[in-house]
Structures are given as C-alpha cells and as structure tokens.
Amino acid sequence: DADVTQTPRNRITKTGKRIMLECSQTKGHDRMYWYRQDPGLGLRLIYYSFDVKDINKGEISDGYSVSRQAQAKFSLSLESAIPNQTALYFCATSDPWDRAGELFFGEGSRLTVL
Amino acid sequence: DAKTTQPPSMDCAEGRAANLPCNHSTISGNEYVYWYRQIHSQGPQYIIHGLKNNETNEMASLIITEDRKSSTLILPHATLRDTAVYYCIVRANLPISGSARQLTFGSGTQLTVLP
C-alpha cells in the first residue's frame, strides 16, 4: 500500500460544486502539503500544515481551503469549483526531523471542472 | 530561494549516462541543490541533494561546480524507466524549529531515454 494515499484519483465535476480531495499518510510525518500542477508546468504550493494546529497558505491559496483532521489526514476543499481549477493535485508529507526536508508525494488526484 | 534554469528537454540513449544541467547563478551560501523527478504525472520522487560537495547515491550523482552557480545530475546508465521530468530546486535547508521554506518546482527538464 502507498505511504501517501489520495482520494479520489479522478473526479469530474461542474462549476459551482463543492469538492473535497482527501489525503492520508502512514509515514507518521507531522508536515503535510497540497500542491497543484497544471499541464507543462511545475508544482505550485496551495496550503501546508506543520502539525494538527498549524495551517498556512501557500502561493495560490485563493479559492481553496484545507482541514487537518488528524496527524495522518489533510483534506483540500474547493467550496465552489471553477474551470480554471482543473488540474492535477498532489498531497505530500515530510519529516520535520529530516534536515533534507525530503517530500513524499501521493499519486495525485486529477480534477476536471466543467 | 534562488531561481534555477534548466533546458526544457533532452534525449539520451539507453545505457548511456544522462547528464542534466542546472544553472543557479544566484544561489546563496546556505542554499542546497535538490533534484526530484516526476514520471508521467505520478507524484514527484526525491533523487538527491547537496550543498557544495559532489554527492552520490544509488540513483544518481550530483556534481556541483566550485562556485556553486551550476550543477549536473548524472544518471550513470539510463534506462527507459528513467524517462521523466527532472526538477532542479534550490532551497535553504529547514532548521528543526524554523519557519517554512518550501520547495518551489519550476518547469524542469523532460528527459527521454531512447531505445
């Protein structure tokens, strides 16, 4: 089983719908992240959380919200989806005691907003 | 964090060494060079990182120039499975209890290993 699991893997929805992408991890890491990737581009950070009580905005947080329900779970919500939020979304984790800060990524959630 | 410049694409013959360059001319003294790769829309995978000395692990070698303004990732014997987008990232390492300094992924280099 994957250490970082994202659900759903694929989702098609309509403009204005509320969508939640979920991420769970078995690595025991305190730090979790949500990234977005658009075709041909690199990853951009949406939100990150260093522990259950810590939530921080990344470079493109507008239109998104997150919830850190437990150490192992970090959810990304689109309250009212719009077509330009069509993208591939990645969850990642890291170990705060790892000075290298290596990121461990999930397999991605592909979201299409019509 | 310093900006990096990578060629958008490269080809390499299977079994040959793949040498992927990265320019980071504005790197500062406390910034490390990281390499990740992403195979066909999968989650990115960590490869290697270094500060100023050359580094080697089971996946690759990292050669950093003496002035640290550029580096090269070397895959010694490329296979078809190494076809991926390779990202060079420069970032200061996080102190254990410090504020966030996140990895910023640019567009990377699409490496295609040819049979």
PDB file of C-alpha atoms in Angstrom:
ATOM      1  CA  ASP A   1       0.000   0.000   0.000  1.00  0.00           C
ATOM      2  CA  ALA A   2       1.132   3.553  -0.701  1.00  0.00           C
ATOM      3  CA  ASP A   3       2.500   5.608   2.169  1.00  0.00           C
ATOM      4  CA  VAL A   4       0.586   8.684   0.970  1.00  0.00           C
ATOM      5  CA  THR A   5      -2.894   7.963  -0.375  1.00  0.00           C
ATOM      6  CA  GLN A   6      -5.101  10.418  -2.202  1.00  0.00           C
ATOM      7  CA  THR A   7      -8.807  10.044  -2.919  1.00  0.00           C
ATOM      8  CA  PRO A   8     -10.406  10.344  -5.353  1.00  0.00           C
ATOM      9  CA  ARG A   9      -7.794   9.699  -8.044  1.00  0.00           C
ATOM     10  CA  ASN A  10     -10.019  11.190 -10.710  1.00  0.00           C
ATOM     11  CA  ARG A  11     -13.039  13.456 -10.447  1.00  0.00           C
ATOM     12  CA  ILE A  12     -15.158  15.325 -12.934  1.00  0.00           C
ATOM     13  CA  THR A  13     -17.486  17.966 -11.561  1.00  0.00           C
ATOM     14  CA  LYS A  14     -19.441  21.020 -12.620  1.00  0.00           C
ATOM     15  CA  THR A  15     -18.844  24.684 -11.979  1.00  0.00           C
ATOM     16  CA  GLY A  16     -20.130  25.776  -8.593  1.00  0.00           C
ATOM     17  CA  LYS A  17     -19.975  22.366  -6.919  1.00  0.00           C
ATOM     18  CA  ARG A  18     -18.140  21.780  -3.661  1.00  0.00           C
ATOM     19  CA  ILE A  19     -15.314  19.290  -3.932  1.00  0.00           C
ATOM     20  CA  MET A  20     -13.114  17.684  -1.302  1.00  0.00           C
ATOM     21  CA  LEU A  21      -9.850  15.920  -2.017  1.00  0.00           C
ATOM     22  CA  GLU A  22      -8.572  13.756   0.783  1.00  0.00           C
ATOM     23  CA  CYS A  23      -5.078  12.723   1.741  1.00  0.00           C
ATOM     24  CA  SER A  24      -3.984  10.195   4.324  1.00  0.00           C
ATOM     25  CA  GLN A  25      -0.496   9.046   5.216  1.00  0.00           C
ATOM     26  CA  THR A  26       1.074   6.195   7.141  1.00  0.00           C
ATOM     27  CA  LYS A  27       4.563   7.695   7.375  1.00  0.00           C
ATOM     28  CA  GLY A  28       3.944   9.325  10.746  1.00  0.00           C
ATOM     29  CA  HIS A  29       5.057  12.696   9.422  1.00  0.00           C
ATOM     30  CA  ASP A  30       3.840  15.891  11.041  1.00  0.00           C
ATOM     31  CA  ARG A  31       4.152  18.032   7.919  1.00  0.00           C
ATOM     32  CA  MET A  32       1.673  17.811   5.057  1.00  0.00           C
ATOM     33  CA  TYR A  33       1.240  19.822   1.881  1.00  0.00           C
ATOM     34  CA  TRP A  34      -1.114  20.310  -1.036  1.00  0.00           C
ATOM     35  CA  TYR A  35       0.306  21.181  -4.454  1.00  0.00           C
ATOM     36  CA  ARG A  36      -1.347  21.875  -7.784  1.00  0.00           C
ATOM     37  CA  GLN A  37       0.128  21.064 -11.180  1.00  0.00           C
ATOM     38  CA  ASP A  38      -1.088  22.454 -14.488  1.00  0.00           C
ATOM     39  CA  PRO A  39      -0.109  20.886 -17.842  1.00  0.00           C
ATOM     40  CA  GLY A  40       3.513  21.546 -18.737  1.00  0.00           C
ATOM     41  CA  LEU A  41       4.166  23.434 -15.542  1.00  0.00           C
ATOM     42  CA  GLY A  42       5.807  22.664 -12.239  1.00  0.00           C
ATOM     43  CA  LEU A  43       4.054  22.258  -8.920  1.00  0.00           C
ATOM     44  CA  ARG A  44       2.661  25.206  -7.005  1.00  0.00           C
ATOM     45  CA  LEU A  45       2.016  25.121  -3.281  1.00  0.00           C
ATOM     46  CA  ILE A  46      -1.584  25.685  -2.179  1.00  0.00           C
ATOM     47  CA  TYR A  47      -1.529  25.068   1.583  1.00  0.00           C
ATOM     48  CA  TYR A  48       0.733  23.394   4.089  1.00  0.00           C
ATOM     49  CA  SER A  49       0.433  22.231   7.677  1.00  0.00           C
ATOM     50  CA  PHE A  50       3.265  21.613  10.121  1.00  0.00           C
ATOM     51  CA  ASP A  51       1.029  19.950  12.699  1.00  0.00           C
ATOM     52  CA  VAL A  52      -2.647  19.478  13.503  1.00  0.00           C
ATOM     53  CA  LYS A  53      -2.997  23.014  14.873  1.00  0.00           C
ATOM     54  CA  ASP A  54      -0.919  24.709  12.202  1.00  0.00           C
ATOM     55  CA  ILE A  55      -2.300  25.684   8.774  1.00  0.00           C
ATOM     56  CA  ASN A  56      -0.518  28.021   6.369  1.00  0.00           C
ATOM     57  CA  LYS A  57      -1.325  29.477   2.971  1.00  0.00           C
ATOM     58  CA  GLY A  58       0.954  28.742   0.067  1.00  0.00           C
ATOM     59  CA  GLU A  59       1.432  30.777  -3.074  1.00  0.00           C
ATOM     60  CA  ILE A  60      -2.000  30.040  -4.627  1.00  0.00           C
ATOM     61  CA  SER A  61      -4.488  29.536  -1.784  1.00  0.00           C
ATOM     62  CA  ASP A  62      -7.358  31.665  -3.158  1.00  0.00           C
ATOM     63  CA  GLY A  63     -10.422  29.533  -3.864  1.00  0.00           C
ATOM     64  CA  TYR A  64      -9.202  26.681  -1.664  1.00  0.00           C
ATOM     65  CA  SER A  65      -9.485  25.709   1.989  1.00  0.00           C
ATOM     66  CA  VAL A  66      -7.974  22.868   3.994  1.00  0.00           C
ATOM     67  CA  SER A  67      -8.644  20.853   7.101  1.00  0.00           C
ATOM     68  CA  ARG A  68      -6.099  18.895   9.142  1.00  0.00           C
ATOM     69  CA  GLN A  69      -8.332  16.389  10.883  1.00  0.00           C
ATOM     70  CA  ALA A  70      -5.510  14.363  12.407  1.00  0.00           C
ATOM     71  CA  GLN A  71      -1.792  13.915  12.007  1.00  0.00           C
ATOM     72  CA  ALA A  72      -2.440  11.443   9.229  1.00  0.00           C
ATOM     73  CA  LYS A  73      -5.177  13.314   7.349  1.00  0.00           C
ATOM     74  CA  PHE A  74      -5.157  16.553   5.383  1.00  0.00           C
ATOM     75  CA  SER A  75      -8.088  17.500   3.143  1.00  0.00           C
ATOM     76  CA  LEU A  76      -8.311  20.118   0.414  1.00  0.00           C
ATOM     77  CA  SER A  77     -11.673  21.697  -0.400  1.00  0.00           C
ATOM     78  CA  LEU A  78     -12.897  23.744  -3.312  1.00  0.00           C
ATOM     79  CA  GLU A  79     -16.003  25.493  -1.962  1.00  0.00           C
ATOM     80  CA  SER A  80     -17.292  26.472  -5.401  1.00  0.00           C
ATOM     81  CA  ALA A  81     -15.280  24.870  -8.170  1.00  0.00           C
ATOM     82  CA  ILE A  82     -14.451  26.836 -11.317  1.00  0.00           C
ATOM     83  CA  PRO A  83     -12.969  25.594 -14.611  1.00  0.00           C
ATOM     84  CA  ASN A  84      -9.520  27.111 -14.036  1.00  0.00           C
ATOM     85  CA  GLN A  85      -9.174  24.835 -11.009  1.00  0.00           C
ATOM     86  CA  THR A  86      -8.943  21.921 -13.417  1.00  0.00           C
ATOM     87  CA  ALA A  87      -5.539  20.461 -12.572  1.00  0.00           C
ATOM     88  CA  LEU A  88      -3.612  17.578 -11.073  1.00  0.00           C
ATOM     89  CA  TYR A  89      -3.427  17.870  -7.296  1.00  0.00           C
ATOM     90  CA  PHE A  90      -0.727  16.310  -5.155  1.00  0.00           C
ATOM     91  CA  CYS A  91      -0.528  15.765  -1.433  1.00  0.00           C
ATOM     92  CA  ALA A  92       2.902  15.412   0.156  1.00  0.00           C
ATOM     93  CA  THR A  93       4.426  14.826   3.573  1.00  0.00           C
ATOM     94  CA  SER A  94       7.780  15.454   5.191  1.00  0.00           C
ATOM     95  CA  ASP A  95       9.525  14.645   8.442  1.00  0.00           C
ATOM     96  CA  PRO A  96      10.396  17.765  10.475  1.00  0.00           C
ATOM     97  CA  TRP A  97      13.461  15.957  11.880  1.00  0.00           C
ATOM     98  CA  ASP A  98      14.824  15.346   8.411  1.00  0.00           C
ATOM     99  CA  ARG A  99      17.084  18.309   7.680  1.00  0.00           C
ATOM    100  CA  ALA A 100      16.931  17.482   3.986  1.00  0.00           C
ATOM    101  CA  GLY A 101      13.192  18.067   4.121  1.00  0.00           C
ATOM    102  CA  GLU A 102      12.538  15.300   1.608  1.00  0.00           C
ATOM    103  CA  LEU A 103       8.966  15.365   0.343  1.00  0.00           C
ATOM    104  CA  PHE A 104       6.976  12.163  -0.137  1.00  0.00           C
ATOM    105  CA  PHE A 105       4.176  12.547  -2.653  1.00  0.00           C
ATOM    106  CA  GLY A 106       0.896  10.779  -3.248  1.00  0.00           C
ATOM    107  CA  GLU A 107      -0.109   9.550  -6.689  1.00  0.00           C
ATOM    108  CA  GLY A 108      -2.197  12.604  -7.453  1.00  0.00           C
ATOM    109  CA  SER A 109      -5.871  13.499  -7.864  1.00  0.00           C
ATOM    110  CA  ARG A 110      -6.931  14.638 -11.309  1.00  0.00           C
ATOM    111  CA  LEU A 111      -9.787  17.137 -11.099  1.00  0.00           C
ATOM    112  CA  THR A 112     -11.785  18.366 -14.083  1.00  0.00           C
ATOM    113  CA  VAL A 113     -14.247  21.211 -13.608  1.00  0.00           C
ATOM    114  CA  LEU A 114     -16.707  21.619 -16.476  1.00  0.00           C
TER     115      LEU A 114
ATOM    116  CA  ASP B   1      15.047  30.974  -2.760  1.00  0.00           C
ATOM    117  CA  ALA B   2      17.354  31.186  -5.776  1.00  0.00           C
ATOM    118  CA  LYS B   3      15.896  30.668  -9.242  1.00  0.00           C
ATOM    119  CA  THR B   4      17.056  27.779 -11.413  1.00  0.00           C
ATOM    120  CA  THR B   5      17.317  27.417 -15.178  1.00  0.00           C
ATOM    121  CA  GLN B   6      17.082  24.047 -16.920  1.00  0.00           C
ATOM    122  CA  PRO B   7      16.804  23.054 -20.584  1.00  0.00           C
ATOM    123  CA  PRO B   8      13.210  22.126 -21.384  1.00  0.00           C
ATOM    124  CA  SER B   9      14.093  18.770 -22.922  1.00  0.00           C
ATOM    125  CA  MET B  10      16.927  16.304 -23.515  1.00  0.00           C
ATOM    126  CA  ASP B  11      17.332  12.891 -25.109  1.00  0.00           C
ATOM    127  CA  CYS B  12      19.664  10.138 -24.024  1.00  0.00           C
ATOM    128  CA  ALA B  13      20.403   6.696 -25.448  1.00  0.00           C
ATOM    129  CA  GLU B  14      19.558   3.748 -23.245  1.00  0.00           C
ATOM    130  CA  GLY B  15      22.592   2.508 -21.354  1.00  0.00           C
ATOM    131  CA  ARG B  16      24.417   5.796 -21.690  1.00  0.00           C
ATOM    132  CA  ALA B  17      24.967   8.363 -18.987  1.00  0.00           C
ATOM    133  CA  ALA B  18      22.372  11.121 -18.834  1.00  0.00           C
ATOM    134  CA  ASN B  19      23.810  14.473 -17.779  1.00  0.00           C
ATOM    135  CA  LEU B  20      21.178  17.020 -16.799  1.00  0.00           C
ATOM    136  CA  PRO B  21      22.426  20.574 -16.262  1.00  0.00           C
ATOM    137  CA  CYS B  22      21.024  23.213 -13.965  1.00  0.00           C
ATOM    138  CA  ASN B  23      22.023  26.837 -13.635  1.00  0.00           C
ATOM    139  CA  HIS B  24      21.541  28.550 -10.283  1.00  0.00           C
ATOM    140  CA  SER B  25      23.786  31.597 -10.553  1.00  0.00           C
ATOM    141  CA  THR B  26      22.061  33.477  -7.712  1.00  0.00           C
ATOM    142  CA  ILE B  27      22.435  30.688  -5.158  1.00  0.00           C
ATOM    143  CA  SER B  28      23.377  31.856  -1.685  1.00  0.00           C
ATOM    144  CA  GLY B  29      25.723  30.232   0.800  1.00  0.00           C
ATOM    145  CA  ASN B  30      23.108  28.379   2.831  1.00  0.00           C
ATOM    146  CA  GLU B  31      21.100  27.030  -0.095  1.00  0.00           C
ATOM    147  CA  TYR B  32      21.158  23.399  -1.129  1.00  0.00           C
ATOM    148  CA  VAL B  33      20.579  21.982  -4.598  1.00  0.00           C
ATOM    149  CA  TYR B  34      17.814  19.384  -4.759  1.00  0.00           C
ATOM    150  CA  TRP B  35      16.772  17.113  -7.601  1.00  0.00           C
ATOM    151  CA  TYR B  36      13.368  15.471  -7.945  1.00  0.00           C
ATOM    152  CA  ARG B  37      11.844  13.642 -10.867  1.00  0.00           C
ATOM    153  CA  GLN B  38       8.280  13.055 -11.985  1.00  0.00           C
ATOM    154  CA  ILE B  39       7.402  10.066 -14.108  1.00  0.00           C
ATOM    155  CA  HIS B  40       4.349  10.648 -16.299  1.00  0.00           C
ATOM    156  CA  SER B  41       2.043  12.563 -13.921  1.00  0.00           C
ATOM    157  CA  GLN B  42       2.945  10.445 -10.895  1.00  0.00           C
ATOM    158  CA  GLY B  43       3.957  12.175  -7.693  1.00  0.00           C
ATOM    159  CA  PRO B  44       7.477  13.632  -7.807  1.00  0.00           C
ATOM    160  CA  GLN B  45      10.228  11.495  -6.331  1.00  0.00           C
ATOM    161  CA  TYR B  46      13.283  12.723  -4.447  1.00  0.00           C
ATOM    162  CA  ILE B  47      16.597  11.841  -6.106  1.00  0.00           C
ATOM    163  CA  ILE B  48      19.466  13.598  -4.362  1.00  0.00           C
ATOM    164  CA  HIS B  49      20.595  16.853  -2.817  1.00  0.00           C
ATOM    165  CA  GLY B  50      23.873  18.577  -1.983  1.00  0.00           C
ATOM    166  CA  LEU B  51      25.474  21.773  -0.722  1.00  0.00           C
ATOM    167  CA  LYS B  52      28.923  22.064  -2.275  1.00  0.00           C
ATOM    168  CA  ASN B  53      30.496  18.639  -2.341  1.00  0.00           C
ATOM    169  CA  ASN B  54      29.669  16.108  -5.007  1.00  0.00           C
ATOM    170  CA  GLU B  55      27.129  13.550  -3.861  1.00  0.00           C
ATOM    171  CA  THR B  56      26.299  10.033  -4.990  1.00  0.00           C
ATOM    172  CA  ASN B  57      23.579   7.615  -4.061  1.00  0.00           C
ATOM    173  CA  GLU B  58      22.011   4.527  -5.579  1.00  0.00           C
ATOM    174  CA  MET B  59      20.020   6.584  -8.048  1.00  0.00           C
ATOM    175  CA  ALA B  60      22.372   9.282  -9.295  1.00  0.00           C
ATOM    176  CA  SER B  61      25.370  11.535  -8.802  1.00  0.00           C
ATOM    177  CA  LEU B  62      25.274  15.268  -8.262  1.00  0.00           C
ATOM    178  CA  ILE B  63      28.181  17.402  -9.400  1.00  0.00           C
ATOM    179  CA  ILE B  64      28.211  20.989  -8.125  1.00  0.00           C
ATOM    180  CA  THR B  65      30.710  23.459  -9.575  1.00  0.00           C
ATOM    181  CA  GLU B  66      33.203  25.070  -7.247  1.00  0.00           C
ATOM    182  CA  ASP B  67      31.458  28.448  -7.478  1.00  0.00           C
ATOM    183  CA  ARG B  68      28.125  26.640  -6.884  1.00  0.00           C
ATOM    184  CA  LYS B  69      26.470  28.526  -9.728  1.00  0.00           C
ATOM    185  CA  SER B  70      25.598  25.393 -11.641  1.00  0.00           C
ATOM    186  CA  SER B  71      25.232  21.667 -11.144  1.00  0.00           C
ATOM    187  CA  THR B  72      24.767  18.478 -13.127  1.00  0.00           C
ATOM    188  CA  LEU B  73      22.684  15.461 -12.267  1.00  0.00           C
ATOM    189  CA  ILE B  74      24.168  12.281 -13.686  1.00  0.00           C
ATOM    190  CA  LEU B  75      22.236   9.082 -14.250  1.00  0.00           C
ATOM    191  CA  PRO B  76      25.137   6.736 -14.996  1.00  0.00           C
ATOM    192  CA  HIS B  77      23.313   4.124 -17.071  1.00  0.00           C
ATOM    193  CA  ALA B  78      19.978   5.493 -18.196  1.00  0.00           C
ATOM    194  CA  THR B  79      17.105   3.073 -18.724  1.00  0.00           C
ATOM    195  CA  LEU B  80      13.739   3.558 -20.368  1.00  0.00           C
ATOM    196  CA  ARG B  81      12.226   3.839 -16.875  1.00  0.00           C
ATOM    197  CA  ASP B  82      14.286   6.989 -16.300  1.00  0.00           C
ATOM    198  CA  THR B  83      12.171   8.875 -18.840  1.00  0.00           C
ATOM    199  CA  ALA B  84      10.673  11.638 -16.705  1.00  0.00           C
ATOM    200  CA  VAL B  85      10.654  15.357 -15.948  1.00  0.00           C
ATOM    201  CA  TYR B  86      13.619  16.260 -13.749  1.00  0.00           C
ATOM    202  CA  TYR B  87      13.361  19.247 -11.436  1.00  0.00           C
ATOM    203  CA  CYS B  88      16.345  21.145 -10.062  1.00  0.00           C
ATOM    204  CA  ILE B  89      15.417  23.142  -6.970  1.00  0.00           C
ATOM    205  CA  VAL B  90      17.472  25.422  -4.765  1.00  0.00           C
ATOM    206  CA  ARG B  91      16.424  25.967  -1.180  1.00  0.00           C
ATOM    207  CA  ALA B  92      17.866  26.663   2.221  1.00  0.00           C
ATOM    208  CA  ASN B  93      17.513  23.666   4.492  1.00  0.00           C
ATOM    209  CA  LEU B  94      14.873  23.999   7.155  1.00  0.00           C
ATOM    210  CA  PRO B  95      16.120  24.447  10.680  1.00  0.00           C
ATOM    211  CA  ILE B  96      14.492  21.961  13.011  1.00  0.00           C
ATOM    212  CA  SER B  97      12.179  24.531  14.560  1.00  0.00           C
ATOM    213  CA  GLY B  98      12.239  27.286  11.966  1.00  0.00           C
ATOM    214  CA  SER B  99       9.696  28.817   9.684  1.00  0.00           C
ATOM    215  CA  ALA B 100       8.658  27.293   6.394  1.00  0.00           C
ATOM    216  CA  ARG B 101      10.880  27.437   3.344  1.00  0.00           C
ATOM    217  CA  GLN B 102       9.104  25.376   0.781  1.00  0.00           C
ATOM    218  CA  LEU B 103      10.354  23.640  -2.312  1.00  0.00           C
ATOM    219  CA  THR B 104       9.451  25.595  -5.441  1.00  0.00           C
ATOM    220  CA  PHE B 105       9.151  23.436  -8.549  1.00  0.00           C
ATOM    221  CA  GLY B 106       9.844  25.090 -11.907  1.00  0.00           C
ATOM    222  CA  SER B 107       9.144  23.520 -15.296  1.00  0.00           C
ATOM    223  CA  GLY B 108      12.054  21.054 -15.191  1.00  0.00           C
ATOM    224  CA  THR B 109      13.755  19.091 -17.983  1.00  0.00           C
ATOM    225  CA  GLN B 110      11.888  16.389 -19.859  1.00  0.00           C
ATOM    226  CA  LEU B 111      14.410  13.565 -20.248  1.00  0.00           C
ATOM    227  CA  THR B 112      13.549  10.990 -22.860  1.00  0.00           C
ATOM    228  CA  VAL B 113      15.605   7.808 -22.863  1.00  0.00           C
ATOM    229  CA  LEU B 114      15.650   6.311 -26.327  1.00  0.00           C
ATOM    230  CA  PRO B 115      15.969   2.563 -27.008  1.00  0.00           C
TER     231      PRO B 115
END
